[in-house]
Amino acid sequence: MQPRILQIQQSVLSKNDELARGLRDRFTAAGVTTINVVSSPGSGKTLLLTKTIERLVARGYRVATLVGDLATDNDARRLAEAGAPVRQIVTGGNCHLEAHMIEEYLGDWDLKDYDFLFIENVGNLVCPSSYDLGEDFRIVILSVTEGEDKPLKYPPMFNSADLAVITKIDIAEAVEFNRDAAHASIQSVRPGMTILEVSAKTGEGVDVWVDTLIKRHEGT
Amino acid sequence: MHELSIAHSLVEVASKAALNADAGHVARVHLRLGLLAGVEKDALLFCYDIAAEGTVLEGSTLEIEELPVIVHCAACGVDTTLDTIQRFACGNCGALTGDIRQGKELSIDYLELETEDAAENIADSAERAE
Ligand SMILES: Nc1nc2c(ncn2[C@@H]2O[C@H](COP(=O)(O)OP(=O)(O)O)[C@@H](O)[C@H]2O)c(=O)[nH]1
Ligand SMILES: [Mg+2]
Ligand SMILES: [Zn+2]
């Protein structure tokens, strides 16, 4: 006897994707540029965002930030010191952010009041790659201490990003960072991706990064 | 690991569809999984049984069809299948290309439903076991 078949053809993440589409429409309508920042734990997301927010605020841009953290509110407190509103998303052990969390934690923020919305994702190079948060740009961060071949170990994440930032270049020499190898492995999994190099400690490269964000904001 | 939350979403979508179609118990779920979807096949299989517990999918089998990445090459115009997702190069001319035509899929293709015969068999054997 033939088995009975029920055709489905539906994405497993259709609920998240639908919410993300709704968020993207809201961001676009409000004119806010939304940036989802992903990396391994400790790559320098929080420090780079803190410096970025300071500079954007100093240049008159209005910024808000959501930060996903497994357990503590340390990152939220550090980010708040940069002088712009921050909300912490308590993920309760969840290893990634999902669109419904963004929607919930945006709460009563009027998106029209902001030029940039940063989302610091949970430190993890696997899980966040599948979840669209409605962002305009996904930024993947790789620090010089992580090994130049890291992109080859996490192709889906690097491939899903729009721009790569190599952080902690102030200590590149000390850790014998091989710049060409790092660029080559990023290009291998995401041909054509723009790569910036920064040090959030010394400020090197941060202006170029901030200018890139502003250009993308004006382009959207 | 996010495969448990993926498995829960999978079960939610599939069981809703089964209930809407008044389909009864599901025997098999056919999933299309692209190699760039960021989901580990074995981990998903491992989590599936747990996620299916207490639903119309309980005891069903998850069949996963893995889809390789296909890229289109602007240089030579040919679509080729990547040997490895560590290198996005055209299989025809070797040029790097990020123009993905397949490989991000994470979608339920179709369900195989338990036929009434099969359901009766299960009920019979359950009775015999008692
Ligand atoms: N030397 C150096 N250390 C950095 C830099 N950026 C971050 N760090 C340090 O790396 C550690 C982790 O940074 P953090 O921003 O918390 O990383 P996150 O987990 O990705 O948010 C902290 O001790 C930072 O002070 C940098 O550009 N240079
Ligand atoms: Mg952080
Ligand atoms: Zn080619």
mmCIF file of C-alpha atoms and ligand atoms in Angstrom:
data_model
loop_
_atom_site.group_PDB
_atom_site.id
_atom_site.type_symbol
_atom_site.label_atom_id
_atom_site.label_comp_id
_atom_site.label_asym_id
_atom_site.label_seq_id
_atom_site.Cartn_x
_atom_site.Cartn_y
_atom_site.Cartn_z
ATOM 1 C CA MET A 1 0.000 0.000 0.000
ATOM 2 C CA GLN A 2 1.238 3.497 -0.956
ATOM 3 C CA PRO A 3 1.932 5.833 1.943
ATOM 4 C CA ARG A 4 -0.244 8.932 2.039
ATOM 5 C CA ILE A 5 1.746 12.085 1.366
ATOM 6 C CA LEU A 6 1.146 15.591 2.666
ATOM 7 C CA GLN A 7 3.101 18.233 0.780
ATOM 8 C CA ILE A 8 4.422 21.019 3.016
ATOM 9 C CA GLN A 9 7.249 22.970 1.331
ATOM 10 C CA GLN A 10 7.644 25.358 4.230
ATOM 11 C CA SER A 11 10.744 26.747 5.887
ATOM 12 C CA VAL A 12 11.371 25.426 9.384
ATOM 13 C CA LEU A 13 12.176 28.972 10.449
ATOM 14 C CA SER A 14 9.189 30.524 8.676
ATOM 15 C CA LYS A 15 7.900 32.049 11.907
ATOM 16 C CA ASN A 16 11.227 33.761 12.638
ATOM 17 C CA ASP A 17 11.619 34.801 8.998
ATOM 18 C CA GLU A 18 8.165 36.365 8.970
ATOM 19 C CA LEU A 19 8.830 38.326 12.157
ATOM 20 C CA ALA A 20 12.190 39.418 10.752
ATOM 21 C CA ARG A 21 10.533 40.689 7.572
ATOM 22 C CA GLY A 22 8.123 42.696 9.723
ATOM 23 C CA LEU A 23 11.014 44.155 11.705
ATOM 24 C CA ARG A 24 12.932 45.020 8.549
ATOM 25 C CA ASP A 25 9.903 46.877 7.213
ATOM 26 C CA ARG A 26 9.658 48.806 10.488
ATOM 27 C CA PHE A 27 13.374 49.681 10.451
ATOM 28 C CA THR A 28 13.176 50.848 6.865
ATOM 29 C CA ALA A 29 10.055 52.921 7.481
ATOM 30 C CA ALA A 30 11.673 54.573 10.522
ATOM 31 C CA GLY A 31 14.971 55.221 8.710
ATOM 32 C CA VAL A 32 17.043 53.386 11.297
ATOM 33 C CA THR A 33 20.039 51.339 10.129
ATOM 34 C CA THR A 34 20.156 48.070 12.038
ATOM 35 C CA ILE A 35 23.381 46.153 12.497
ATOM 36 C CA ASN A 36 23.645 42.623 13.850
ATOM 37 C CA VAL A 37 27.113 41.962 15.277
ATOM 38 C CA VAL A 38 28.244 38.346 15.579
ATOM 39 C CA SER A 39 31.488 36.709 16.704
ATOM 40 C CA SER A 40 32.995 34.200 19.099
ATOM 41 C CA PRO A 41 32.890 35.132 22.776
ATOM 42 C CA GLY A 42 35.627 37.629 23.597
ATOM 43 C CA SER A 43 36.384 38.821 20.047
ATOM 44 C CA GLY A 44 35.759 42.413 21.058
ATOM 45 C CA LYS A 45 32.130 43.128 20.141
ATOM 46 C CA THR A 46 31.323 45.093 23.276
ATOM 47 C CA LEU A 47 34.484 47.200 23.298
ATOM 48 C CA LEU A 48 34.219 48.013 19.591
ATOM 49 C CA LEU A 49 30.542 48.911 19.936
ATOM 50 C CA THR A 50 31.282 51.095 22.959
ATOM 51 C CA LYS A 51 33.879 53.082 20.974
ATOM 52 C CA THR A 52 31.593 53.168 17.958
ATOM 53 C CA ILE A 53 28.650 54.513 19.928
ATOM 54 C CA GLU A 54 30.833 57.193 21.550
ATOM 55 C CA ARG A 55 31.991 58.419 18.156
ATOM 56 C CA LEU A 56 28.596 58.297 16.525
ATOM 57 C CA VAL A 57 27.016 60.181 19.431
ATOM 58 C CA ALA A 58 29.811 62.784 19.297
ATOM 59 C CA ARG A 59 29.028 63.296 15.618
ATOM 60 C CA GLY A 60 25.357 63.877 16.353
ATOM 61 C CA TYR A 61 23.913 60.491 15.454
ATOM 62 C CA ARG A 62 21.205 58.925 17.556
ATOM 63 C CA VAL A 63 22.004 55.357 18.562
ATOM 64 C CA ALA A 64 20.276 52.565 20.464
ATOM 65 C CA THR A 65 21.662 49.155 21.324
ATOM 66 C CA LEU A 66 20.305 45.736 22.207
ATOM 67 C CA VAL A 67 22.721 43.254 23.672
ATOM 68 C CA GLY A 68 22.183 39.546 24.108
ATOM 69 C CA ASP A 69 23.909 38.020 27.056
ATOM 70 C CA LEU A 70 23.625 34.544 28.484
ATOM 71 C CA ALA A 71 23.761 35.453 32.139
ATOM 72 C CA THR A 72 25.270 38.771 33.161
ATOM 73 C CA ASP A 73 24.471 42.422 32.530
ATOM 74 C CA ASN A 74 28.154 43.418 32.305
ATOM 75 C CA ASP A 75 28.039 44.172 28.585
ATOM 76 C CA ALA A 76 24.886 46.268 28.912
ATOM 77 C CA ARG A 77 26.518 48.355 31.647
ATOM 78 C CA ARG A 78 29.708 48.841 29.615
ATOM 79 C CA LEU A 79 27.733 49.858 26.537
ATOM 80 C CA ALA A 80 25.536 52.273 28.487
ATOM 81 C CA GLU A 81 28.659 54.194 29.517
ATOM 82 C CA ALA A 82 29.042 55.242 25.878
ATOM 83 C CA GLY A 83 26.075 57.553 26.329
ATOM 84 C CA ALA A 84 23.185 56.013 24.425
ATOM 85 C CA PRO A 85 20.225 53.850 25.438
ATOM 86 C CA VAL A 86 20.939 50.134 25.869
ATOM 87 C CA ARG A 87 18.706 47.214 26.653
ATOM 88 C CA GLN A 88 19.914 43.807 27.612
ATOM 89 C CA ILE A 89 18.188 40.775 26.188
ATOM 90 C CA VAL A 90 18.375 38.016 28.742
ATOM 91 C CA THR A 91 18.593 34.907 26.640
ATOM 92 C CA GLY A 92 18.299 32.537 29.564
ATOM 93 C CA GLY A 93 20.847 30.114 28.185
ATOM 94 C CA ASN A 94 19.739 30.512 24.568
ATOM 95 C CA CYS A 95 22.817 30.543 22.344
ATOM 96 C CA HIS A 96 21.482 33.063 19.822
ATOM 97 C CA LEU A 97 18.985 35.887 19.407
ATOM 98 C CA GLU A 98 15.717 35.400 17.541
ATOM 99 C CA ALA A 99 13.456 37.933 15.858
ATOM 100 C CA HIS A 100 10.749 37.653 18.524
ATOM 101 C CA MET A 101 13.274 38.736 21.172
ATOM 102 C CA ILE A 102 14.175 41.843 19.171
ATOM 103 C CA GLU A 103 10.511 42.699 18.793
ATOM 104 C CA GLU A 104 9.868 42.197 22.488
ATOM 105 C CA TYR A 105 12.862 44.192 23.715
ATOM 106 C CA LEU A 106 12.380 47.105 21.329
ATOM 107 C CA GLY A 107 9.273 47.665 23.413
ATOM 108 C CA ASP A 108 8.286 51.300 23.509
ATOM 109 C CA TRP A 109 11.360 52.643 21.701
ATOM 110 C CA ASP A 110 10.198 54.881 18.878
ATOM 111 C CA LEU A 111 12.500 53.800 16.057
ATOM 112 C CA LYS A 112 12.092 57.163 14.343
ATOM 113 C CA ASP A 113 14.169 58.628 17.187
ATOM 114 C CA TYR A 114 17.250 56.679 16.068
ATOM 115 C CA ASP A 115 19.717 56.568 13.191
ATOM 116 C CA PHE A 116 21.420 53.336 14.236
ATOM 117 C CA LEU A 117 20.277 50.281 16.116
ATOM 118 C CA PHE A 118 23.096 47.933 17.092
ATOM 119 C CA ILE A 119 22.373 44.375 18.112
ATOM 120 C CA GLU A 120 25.216 42.584 19.875
ATOM 121 C CA ASN A 121 24.385 38.934 19.348
ATOM 122 C CA VAL A 122 25.337 36.151 21.740
ATOM 123 C CA GLY A 123 29.009 35.191 21.350
ATOM 124 C CA ASN A 124 28.721 32.146 19.113
ATOM 125 C CA LEU A 125 29.753 31.513 15.501
ATOM 126 C CA VAL A 126 27.257 28.734 14.810
ATOM 127 C CA CYS A 127 23.746 29.283 16.079
ATOM 128 C CA PRO A 128 23.080 32.956 15.235
ATOM 129 C CA SER A 129 23.716 32.358 11.534
ATOM 130 C CA SER A 130 20.288 30.817 10.894
ATOM 131 C CA TYR A 131 18.278 33.575 12.548
ATOM 132 C CA ASP A 132 17.401 36.688 10.595
ATOM 133 C CA LEU A 133 16.777 39.574 13.001
ATOM 134 C CA GLY A 134 15.561 41.964 10.337
ATOM 135 C CA GLU A 135 18.976 43.662 10.257
ATOM 136 C CA ASP A 136 20.219 45.723 7.331
ATOM 137 C CA PHE A 137 23.762 44.481 7.812
ATOM 138 C CA ARG A 138 25.370 41.578 9.538
ATOM 139 C CA ILE A 139 28.891 42.200 10.770
ATOM 140 C CA VAL A 140 31.164 39.316 11.687
ATOM 141 C CA ILE A 141 34.105 40.001 13.960
ATOM 142 C CA LEU A 142 37.334 38.028 14.046
ATOM 143 C CA SER A 143 40.072 38.958 16.493
ATOM 144 C CA VAL A 144 43.753 38.418 15.734
ATOM 145 C CA THR A 145 44.070 35.901 18.575
ATOM 146 C CA GLU A 146 41.582 33.432 17.124
ATOM 147 C CA GLY A 147 43.562 31.890 14.293
ATOM 148 C CA GLU A 148 43.508 32.889 10.648
ATOM 149 C CA ASP A 149 41.601 29.791 9.587
ATOM 150 C CA LYS A 150 38.590 30.438 11.784
ATOM 151 C CA PRO A 151 36.392 31.438 8.814
ATOM 152 C CA LEU A 152 37.078 28.014 7.289
ATOM 153 C CA LYS A 153 35.726 26.397 10.437
ATOM 154 C CA TYR A 154 32.512 28.430 10.386
ATOM 155 C CA PRO A 155 31.595 28.979 6.717
ATOM 156 C CA PRO A 156 27.817 29.461 7.193
ATOM 157 C CA MET A 157 28.363 32.349 9.612
ATOM 158 C CA PHE A 158 31.074 34.092 7.626
ATOM 159 C CA ASN A 159 29.171 33.514 4.421
ATOM 160 C CA SER A 160 26.018 35.077 5.837
ATOM 161 C CA ALA A 161 27.785 38.304 6.863
ATOM 162 C CA ASP A 162 27.953 41.539 4.881
ATOM 163 C CA LEU A 163 31.196 42.867 6.300
ATOM 164 C CA ALA A 164 34.061 41.439 8.349
ATOM 165 C CA VAL A 165 35.984 43.342 10.991
ATOM 166 C CA ILE A 166 39.329 42.070 12.257
ATOM 167 C CA THR A 167 39.806 43.365 15.811
ATOM 168 C CA LYS A 168 42.687 43.726 18.278
ATOM 169 C CA ILE A 169 45.200 44.591 15.562
ATOM 170 C CA ASP A 170 47.239 46.389 18.246
ATOM 171 C CA ILE A 171 48.440 42.957 19.365
ATOM 172 C CA ALA A 172 48.695 41.398 15.889
ATOM 173 C CA GLU A 173 52.486 41.302 15.930
ATOM 174 C CA ALA A 174 52.720 39.872 19.434
ATOM 175 C CA VAL A 175 50.491 36.937 18.476
ATOM 176 C CA GLU A 176 52.146 36.527 15.037
ATOM 177 C CA PHE A 177 48.913 37.175 13.244
ATOM 178 C CA ASN A 178 49.138 36.320 9.543
ATOM 179 C CA ARG A 179 47.122 39.054 7.879
ATOM 180 C CA ASP A 180 47.200 37.623 4.339
ATOM 181 C CA ALA A 181 46.084 34.196 5.519
ATOM 182 C CA ALA A 182 43.175 35.695 7.465
ATOM 183 C CA HIS A 183 42.026 37.752 4.476
ATOM 184 C CA ALA A 184 42.364 34.749 2.186
ATOM 185 C CA SER A 185 40.259 32.509 4.399
ATOM 186 C CA ILE A 186 37.518 35.129 4.689
ATOM 187 C CA GLN A 187 37.515 35.617 0.906
ATOM 188 C CA SER A 188 37.441 31.859 0.417
ATOM 189 C CA VAL A 189 34.103 31.464 2.208
ATOM 190 C CA ARG A 190 32.644 34.853 1.259
ATOM 191 C CA PRO A 191 34.197 36.141 -1.962
ATOM 192 C CA GLY A 192 34.207 39.912 -2.275
ATOM 193 C CA MET A 193 33.411 40.707 1.355
ATOM 194 C CA THR A 194 34.791 44.023 2.622
ATOM 195 C CA ILE A 195 37.285 43.519 5.464
ATOM 196 C CA LEU A 196 38.188 46.269 7.926
ATOM 197 C CA GLU A 197 40.910 46.135 10.569
ATOM 198 C CA VAL A 198 40.578 47.917 13.883
ATOM 199 C CA SER A 199 41.863 48.223 17.391
ATOM 200 C CA ALA A 200 39.234 49.337 19.849
ATOM 201 C CA LYS A 201 42.049 49.734 22.394
ATOM 202 C CA THR A 202 44.220 52.217 20.462
ATOM 203 C CA GLY A 203 41.514 53.560 18.155
ATOM 204 C CA GLU A 204 43.372 52.513 15.012
ATOM 205 C CA GLY A 205 40.959 51.936 12.143
ATOM 206 C CA VAL A 206 37.907 52.913 14.176
ATOM 207 C CA ASP A 207 37.274 56.107 12.197
ATOM 208 C CA VAL A 208 37.276 54.190 8.914
ATOM 209 C CA TRP A 209 34.825 51.709 10.439
ATOM 210 C CA VAL A 210 32.552 54.485 11.720
ATOM 211 C CA ASP A 211 32.700 56.251 8.338
ATOM 212 C CA THR A 212 31.727 52.973 6.664
ATOM 213 C CA LEU A 213 28.691 52.697 8.940
ATOM 214 C CA ILE A 214 27.663 56.277 8.227
ATOM 215 C CA LYS A 215 28.029 55.736 4.481
ATOM 216 C CA ARG A 216 25.839 52.653 4.689
ATOM 217 C CA HIS A 217 23.311 54.566 6.782
ATOM 218 C CA GLU A 218 23.144 57.330 4.214
ATOM 219 C CA GLY A 219 22.822 54.715 1.474
ATOM 220 C CA THR A 220 19.808 53.018 3.067
ATOM 221 C CA MET B 1 23.810 24.206 20.202
ATOM 222 C CA HIS B 2 20.624 25.393 18.580
ATOM 223 C CA GLU B 3 19.481 22.147 16.976
ATOM 224 C CA LEU B 4 16.984 21.539 19.771
ATOM 225 C CA SER B 5 15.309 24.850 19.083
ATOM 226 C CA ILE B 6 15.408 24.064 15.329
ATOM 227 C CA ALA B 7 13.851 20.675 16.082
ATOM 228 C CA HIS B 8 11.071 22.345 18.071
ATOM 229 C CA SER B 9 10.337 24.733 15.192
ATOM 230 C CA LEU B 10 10.349 21.803 12.783
ATOM 231 C CA VAL B 11 7.876 19.860 14.909
ATOM 232 C CA GLU B 12 5.698 22.932 15.326
ATOM 233 C CA VAL B 13 5.452 23.601 11.590
ATOM 234 C CA ALA B 14 4.937 19.928 10.677
ATOM 235 C CA SER B 15 2.391 19.136 13.355
ATOM 236 C CA LYS B 16 0.389 22.266 12.584
ATOM 237 C CA ALA B 17 0.260 21.267 8.927
ATOM 238 C CA ALA B 18 -0.741 17.710 9.856
ATOM 239 C CA LEU B 19 -3.485 18.888 12.191
ATOM 240 C CA ASN B 20 -4.814 21.400 9.645
ATOM 241 C CA ALA B 21 -5.049 18.608 7.073
ATOM 242 C CA ASP B 22 -6.657 16.332 9.651
ATOM 243 C CA ALA B 23 -3.897 13.898 8.752
ATOM 244 C CA GLY B 24 -3.675 11.830 11.908
ATOM 245 C CA HIS B 25 -0.343 10.375 12.914
ATOM 246 C CA VAL B 26 2.799 11.117 10.910
ATOM 247 C CA ALA B 27 5.188 8.311 10.010
ATOM 248 C CA ARG B 28 7.994 10.240 8.300
ATOM 249 C CA VAL B 29 9.092 13.836 7.903
ATOM 250 C CA HIS B 30 11.159 14.738 4.849
ATOM 251 C CA LEU B 31 13.461 17.692 5.358
ATOM 252 C CA ARG B 32 15.691 19.489 2.854
ATOM 253 C CA LEU B 33 18.854 20.731 4.539
ATOM 254 C CA GLY B 34 21.374 22.900 2.693
ATOM 255 C CA LEU B 35 25.012 22.643 3.753
ATOM 256 C CA LEU B 36 25.022 26.398 4.411
ATOM 257 C CA ALA B 37 21.952 26.361 6.648
ATOM 258 C CA GLY B 38 24.155 26.212 9.716
ATOM 259 C CA VAL B 39 22.415 23.134 11.082
ATOM 260 C CA GLU B 40 24.254 19.949 11.976
ATOM 261 C CA LYS B 41 22.447 16.903 10.578
ATOM 262 C CA ASP B 42 23.383 14.473 13.341
ATOM 263 C CA ALA B 43 22.605 16.929 16.122
ATOM 264 C CA LEU B 44 19.206 17.629 14.579
ATOM 265 C CA LEU B 45 18.432 13.911 14.292
ATOM 266 C CA PHE B 46 19.477 13.525 17.897
ATOM 267 C CA CYS B 47 17.125 16.283 19.077
ATOM 268 C CA TYR B 48 14.222 15.325 16.875
ATOM 269 C CA ASP B 49 12.800 12.501 19.004
ATOM 270 C CA ILE B 50 12.783 14.681 22.091
ATOM 271 C CA ALA B 51 11.045 17.524 20.274
ATOM 272 C CA ALA B 52 8.458 15.170 18.735
ATOM 273 C CA GLU B 53 7.401 13.700 22.062
ATOM 274 C CA GLY B 54 3.727 14.219 22.851
ATOM 275 C CA THR B 55 2.866 15.445 19.318
ATOM 276 C CA VAL B 56 1.409 13.766 16.219
ATOM 277 C CA LEU B 57 5.045 13.294 15.179
ATOM 278 C CA GLU B 58 5.957 11.168 18.176
ATOM 279 C CA GLY B 59 7.771 8.039 17.049
ATOM 280 C CA SER B 60 8.097 9.274 13.467
ATOM 281 C CA THR B 61 11.313 9.173 11.461
ATOM 282 C CA LEU B 62 13.104 12.295 10.287
ATOM 283 C CA GLU B 63 14.552 11.846 6.790
ATOM 284 C CA ILE B 64 17.106 14.508 5.945
ATOM 285 C CA GLU B 65 18.131 15.210 2.366
ATOM 286 C CA GLU B 66 21.386 17.151 2.445
ATOM 287 C CA LEU B 67 21.769 19.637 -0.378
ATOM 288 C CA PRO B 68 25.226 20.692 -1.537
ATOM 289 C CA VAL B 69 25.975 24.298 -2.351
ATOM 290 C CA ILE B 70 25.506 25.320 -5.979
ATOM 291 C CA VAL B 71 27.070 28.586 -7.128
ATOM 292 C CA HIS B 72 26.690 30.561 -10.304
ATOM 293 C CA CYS B 73 29.835 31.938 -11.898
ATOM 294 C CA ALA B 74 29.617 35.364 -13.495
ATOM 295 C CA ALA B 75 32.954 34.827 -15.265
ATOM 296 C CA CYS B 76 31.995 31.732 -17.253
ATOM 297 C CA GLY B 77 28.237 31.611 -16.746
ATOM 298 C CA VAL B 78 28.169 28.044 -15.437
ATOM 299 C CA ASP B 79 26.467 26.683 -12.279
ATOM 300 C CA THR B 80 28.599 24.207 -10.365
ATOM 301 C CA THR B 81 28.419 22.256 -7.107
ATOM 302 C CA LEU B 82 30.993 23.101 -4.457
ATOM 303 C CA ASP B 83 33.194 20.222 -3.271
ATOM 304 C CA THR B 84 33.660 22.022 0.016
ATOM 305 C CA ILE B 85 31.969 24.974 1.673
ATOM 306 C CA GLN B 86 35.424 26.163 2.694
ATOM 307 C CA ARG B 87 36.063 27.405 -0.810
ATOM 308 C CA PHE B 88 33.540 29.272 -2.936
ATOM 309 C CA ALA B 89 35.175 28.743 -6.294
ATOM 310 C CA CYS B 90 33.587 27.934 -9.643
ATOM 311 C CA GLY B 91 34.042 24.249 -10.472
ATOM 312 C CA ASN B 92 34.433 25.127 -14.142
ATOM 313 C CA CYS B 93 36.914 28.015 -14.286
ATOM 314 C CA GLY B 94 38.084 28.397 -10.682
ATOM 315 C CA ALA B 95 36.957 32.012 -10.214
ATOM 316 C CA LEU B 96 35.728 32.893 -6.722
ATOM 317 C CA THR B 97 31.994 33.439 -6.618
ATOM 318 C CA GLY B 98 29.485 34.179 -3.879
ATOM 319 C CA ASP B 99 26.395 33.861 -6.059
ATOM 320 C CA ILE B 100 24.606 31.049 -4.235
ATOM 321 C CA ARG B 101 21.844 29.192 -6.066
ATOM 322 C CA GLN B 102 21.330 26.348 -3.582
ATOM 323 C CA GLY B 103 22.524 25.415 -0.106
ATOM 324 C CA LYS B 104 20.679 27.564 2.428
ATOM 325 C CA GLU B 105 17.547 25.399 2.531
ATOM 326 C CA LEU B 106 16.031 24.365 5.838
ATOM 327 C CA SER B 107 12.544 23.374 4.827
ATOM 328 C CA ILE B 108 10.038 20.632 5.302
ATOM 329 C CA ASP B 109 9.391 19.005 1.968
ATOM 330 C CA TYR B 110 6.547 16.593 2.740
ATOM 331 C CA LEU B 111 5.116 14.293 5.387
ATOM 332 C CA GLU B 112 4.375 10.604 5.040
ATOM 333 C CA LEU B 113 1.244 9.819 6.977
ATOM 334 C CA GLU B 114 0.476 6.642 8.773
ATOM 335 C CA THR B 115 -2.142 4.709 6.827
ATOM 336 C CA GLU B 116 -5.112 3.315 8.707
ATOM 337 C CA ASP B 117 -3.761 -0.216 8.164
ATOM 338 C CA ALA B 118 -0.504 0.738 9.760
ATOM 339 C CA ALA B 119 -2.236 2.461 12.641
ATOM 340 C CA GLU B 120 -4.366 -0.652 13.221
ATOM 341 C CA ASN B 121 -1.275 -2.846 13.123
ATOM 342 C CA ILE B 122 0.302 -0.722 15.791
ATOM 343 C CA ALA B 123 -2.875 -0.909 17.883
ATOM 344 C CA ASP B 124 -3.030 -4.703 17.375
ATOM 345 C CA SER B 125 0.539 -5.274 18.390
ATOM 346 C CA ALA B 126 0.045 -3.008 21.379
ATOM 347 C CA GLU B 127 -2.927 -5.135 22.398
ATOM 348 C CA ARG B 128 -0.967 -8.344 21.923
ATOM 349 C CA ALA B 129 1.842 -6.960 24.018
ATOM 350 C CA GLU B 130 -0.521 -6.315 26.885
HETATM 351 N N1 LIG C 1 44.301 44.461 22.912
HETATM 352 C C1 LIG C 1 43.006 44.576 22.626
HETATM 353 N N2 LIG C 1 42.094 43.998 23.428
HETATM 354 C C2 LIG C 1 40.783 44.129 23.107
HETATM 355 C C3 LIG C 1 40.349 44.849 21.958
HETATM 356 N N3 LIG C 1 39.013 44.774 21.896
HETATM 357 C C4 LIG C 1 38.622 44.067 22.961
HETATM 358 N N4 LIG C 1 39.662 43.687 23.705
HETATM 359 C C5 LIG C 1 39.655 42.911 24.956
HETATM 360 O O1 LIG C 1 39.131 41.607 24.699
HETATM 361 C C6 LIG C 1 38.295 41.176 25.769
HETATM 362 C C7 LIG C 1 36.906 40.839 25.262
HETATM 363 O O2 LIG C 1 36.312 41.993 24.691
HETATM 364 P P1 LIG C 1 34.729 42.170 24.605
HETATM 365 O O3 LIG C 1 34.487 43.481 23.950
HETATM 366 O O4 LIG C 1 34.119 41.947 25.929
HETATM 367 O O5 LIG C 1 34.358 40.965 23.631
HETATM 368 P P2 LIG C 1 32.905 40.339 23.274
HETATM 369 O O6 LIG C 1 32.754 39.140 24.117
HETATM 370 O O7 LIG C 1 33.001 39.976 21.817
HETATM 371 O O8 LIG C 1 31.880 41.388 23.540
HETATM 372 C C8 LIG C 1 38.290 42.318 26.768
HETATM 373 O O9 LIG C 1 39.222 42.050 27.756
HETATM 374 C C9 LIG C 1 38.689 43.503 25.954
HETATM 375 O O10 LIG C 1 39.323 44.507 26.724
HETATM 376 C C10 LIG C 1 41.358 45.442 21.128
HETATM 377 O O11 LIG C 1 41.108 46.064 20.091
HETATM 378 N N5 LIG C 1 42.669 45.272 21.513
HETATM 379 MG MG MG C 2 30.085 41.332 24.652
HETATM 380 ZN ZN ZN C 3 33.408 29.949 -13.805
#
